[in-house]
């Protein structure tokens, strides 16, 4: 064991990790779609560094944007002050976001983006004189992050059950994944019979990532949006995983022509460089919070590093890069995937392959085989991380055709 590995073992506690079985792999550098460990071994970053890398590592344009901002300002608060990268990124986000979203509230992670949407929706209804609208609808197997508010609208038993007593209880709607969606929509409609008590419905659009890449039937999101609108219940769309080109369009909402009341963004917002998140809201929501300072209508929420200028500067360049070339590359790879995934699905080790754009779940026949397969993939030059029995592919959107071949051969060899 190297000195760094031993020191890690001695001082660290890693997320979502059984530390009693922890075997460190120390990453020293990044190079395009690859990560390099301290021994100089190269690995394709098959899960985009936990689903956030968009353009590969050390992209010259992102590096330059970050350096240029560093020459000016690393951080100043967004509470009572503002700065150019924060302003410009918000303006460009709103240009490309679903229509109707006009305001950007920054934070630092997907979980905080969700907390903010929940709190803003809740406070909105208090402010407009509908104080009984306090509850949230969410899907079975939903995942919206690990802070308590986000866990309260989560539905993954193995992650969330233990914290039950701490949570605001939400109303579960069965996930439409694997069905035609009609039973789930009927449950939404029934729950909305009590719309006077419901603030919002929060959904991951098109695909539930952390649940194991569960794909929704086409039209489901649009139908949910229509039901929410009809019953005056906010729709919160959590595009933390699907946003920034991941499903083949800039946002998954575009695929169903849906304009939510809140849009939660994080992960890919900085191309995977720095922690940043944004909760986008409509002018109607924003307007309800306006008044004289003494009325105390404003939103009492903020984090120290909200709108960090380095993160915003990289985010701005990342968005431009996506539109210049990366989105087109992702679309080309998505087109190549069909054949690759049909080959994988024929493996006797594979139970089912599910995908939406460059979010892919390969469910294995053998229970508990996911972690072993992902560990073996390292020997074949690919870094993967499973969700239970599901091997996840979530490569950078700059994935090249030969790298897709590597992903396939390494995965098949590891199975
Ligand atoms: C849909 C969705 N929402 C929220 C989150 C939480 O984001 P973060 O880990 O940045 O808090 C995730 C993370 O995987 C996610 O997939």
XYZ file of C-alpha atoms in Angstrom, residues 253-406:
154
model
C -38.033 18.793 -20.434
C -37.563 19.766 -24.086
C -38.319 16.200 -25.145
C -41.881 16.520 -23.823
C -42.260 20.259 -24.368
C -42.772 20.814 -20.652
C -42.252 24.099 -18.800
C -42.125 23.386 -15.074
C -42.610 25.889 -12.247
C -39.163 24.962 -10.883
C -36.158 23.391 -12.583
C -33.335 21.968 -10.437
C -29.866 21.937 -12.018
C -26.445 20.875 -10.689
C -23.878 18.191 -11.663
C -23.130 19.078 -15.334
C -23.696 22.801 -14.837
C -19.927 23.436 -14.542
C -19.001 20.619 -16.910
C -17.989 18.686 -13.787
C -15.340 21.183 -12.639
C -16.703 22.842 -9.491
C -19.701 22.551 -7.164
C -22.563 24.733 -8.348
C -26.329 24.353 -8.605
C -29.269 26.450 -9.712
C -32.982 26.400 -9.024
C -34.882 28.145 -11.793
C -38.350 29.550 -11.063
C -41.124 31.388 -12.888
C -41.860 35.104 -12.597
C -45.147 34.243 -10.923
C -43.339 32.446 -8.099
C -40.661 35.132 -7.843
C -43.256 37.921 -7.770
C -44.988 36.482 -4.705
C -41.829 37.048 -2.654
C -41.686 40.781 -3.468
C -42.691 43.510 -1.013
C -41.208 45.992 1.417
C -38.291 44.529 3.397
C -40.306 45.017 6.589
C -42.985 42.618 5.270
C -40.469 39.746 5.561
C -41.721 38.070 2.407
C -38.257 37.382 1.054
C -36.654 33.979 0.812
C -34.560 33.311 3.907
C -32.145 30.824 2.415
C -28.523 31.047 1.222
C -25.184 29.277 1.400
C -21.714 30.727 1.907
C -20.472 29.655 -1.519
C -23.699 30.410 -3.404
C -22.804 31.528 -6.957
C -19.071 31.046 -6.475
C -17.535 33.148 -9.290
C -15.008 30.498 -10.365
C -17.815 27.957 -10.722
C -20.042 30.433 -12.591
C -17.235 31.383 -15.007
C -16.615 27.721 -15.843
C -20.365 27.120 -16.055
C -20.706 29.860 -18.638
C -17.930 28.440 -20.814
C -19.299 24.918 -20.351
C -22.721 25.976 -21.624
C -21.164 27.598 -24.702
C -19.030 24.525 -25.357
C -22.082 22.293 -25.111
C -23.856 24.330 -27.741
C -20.739 24.650 -29.954
C -19.825 20.966 -30.183
C -20.386 18.680 -27.188
C -24.134 18.223 -27.587
C -23.655 17.171 -31.225
C -21.021 14.621 -30.148
C -23.404 13.224 -27.517
C -26.113 12.839 -30.148
C -23.712 10.948 -32.429
C -22.772 8.531 -29.613
C -26.416 8.053 -28.633
C -27.073 6.982 -32.226
C -24.180 4.459 -31.988
C -25.521 3.039 -28.728
C -28.493 1.162 -30.122
C -26.379 -1.598 -31.628
C -23.998 -1.743 -28.673
C -26.817 -2.062 -26.135
C -28.594 -4.736 -28.141
C -25.347 -6.773 -28.098
C -25.045 -6.318 -24.329
C -28.649 -7.341 -23.795
C -27.847 -10.704 -25.432
C -25.244 -11.564 -22.756
C -26.506 -14.398 -20.517
C -25.265 -12.347 -17.523
C -27.591 -9.452 -18.391
C -31.208 -9.321 -17.292
C -32.179 -6.024 -18.901
C -30.598 -2.961 -20.488
C -32.325 0.406 -20.001
C -31.260 3.747 -21.389
C -32.183 7.317 -22.096
C -29.542 9.183 -24.077
C -26.182 8.692 -22.394
C -27.723 7.365 -19.163
C -27.511 3.592 -19.316
C -28.320 0.886 -16.781
C -27.253 -2.729 -17.375
C -29.134 -4.882 -14.879
C -27.338 -8.130 -14.107
C -28.930 -11.503 -13.561
C -26.873 -12.308 -10.455
C -27.740 -10.375 -7.317
C -24.778 -8.533 -5.867
C -22.717 -8.913 -9.048
C -22.684 -5.173 -9.814
C -19.818 -4.197 -7.529
C -17.647 -7.161 -8.564
C -18.197 -6.423 -12.252
C -17.326 -2.739 -11.768
C -14.153 -3.609 -9.845
C -13.094 -6.004 -12.597
C -13.690 -3.327 -15.228
C -10.741 -1.430 -13.738
C -8.433 -4.206 -14.911
C -9.762 -3.521 -18.414
C -9.147 0.219 -18.191
C -12.642 1.474 -17.317
C -13.968 3.055 -14.109
C -17.578 2.151 -13.342
C -19.792 2.397 -10.260
C -22.921 0.255 -9.907
C -26.336 0.932 -8.430
C -27.047 -2.383 -6.696
C -27.235 -5.013 -9.447
C -27.173 -2.390 -12.166
C -23.911 -1.491 -13.896
C -24.162 2.172 -14.869
C -22.714 3.770 -17.966
C -22.744 7.535 -17.764
C -19.724 8.576 -19.857
C -18.671 12.154 -20.618
C -20.677 13.583 -23.539
C -17.389 13.919 -25.448
C -17.120 10.109 -25.584
C -15.502 9.039 -28.868
C -16.511 6.017 -30.979
C -13.379 4.019 -30.027
C -14.017 4.798 -26.342
C -17.522 3.373 -26.643
C -15.908 0.183 -27.993
C -13.619 0.134 -24.925
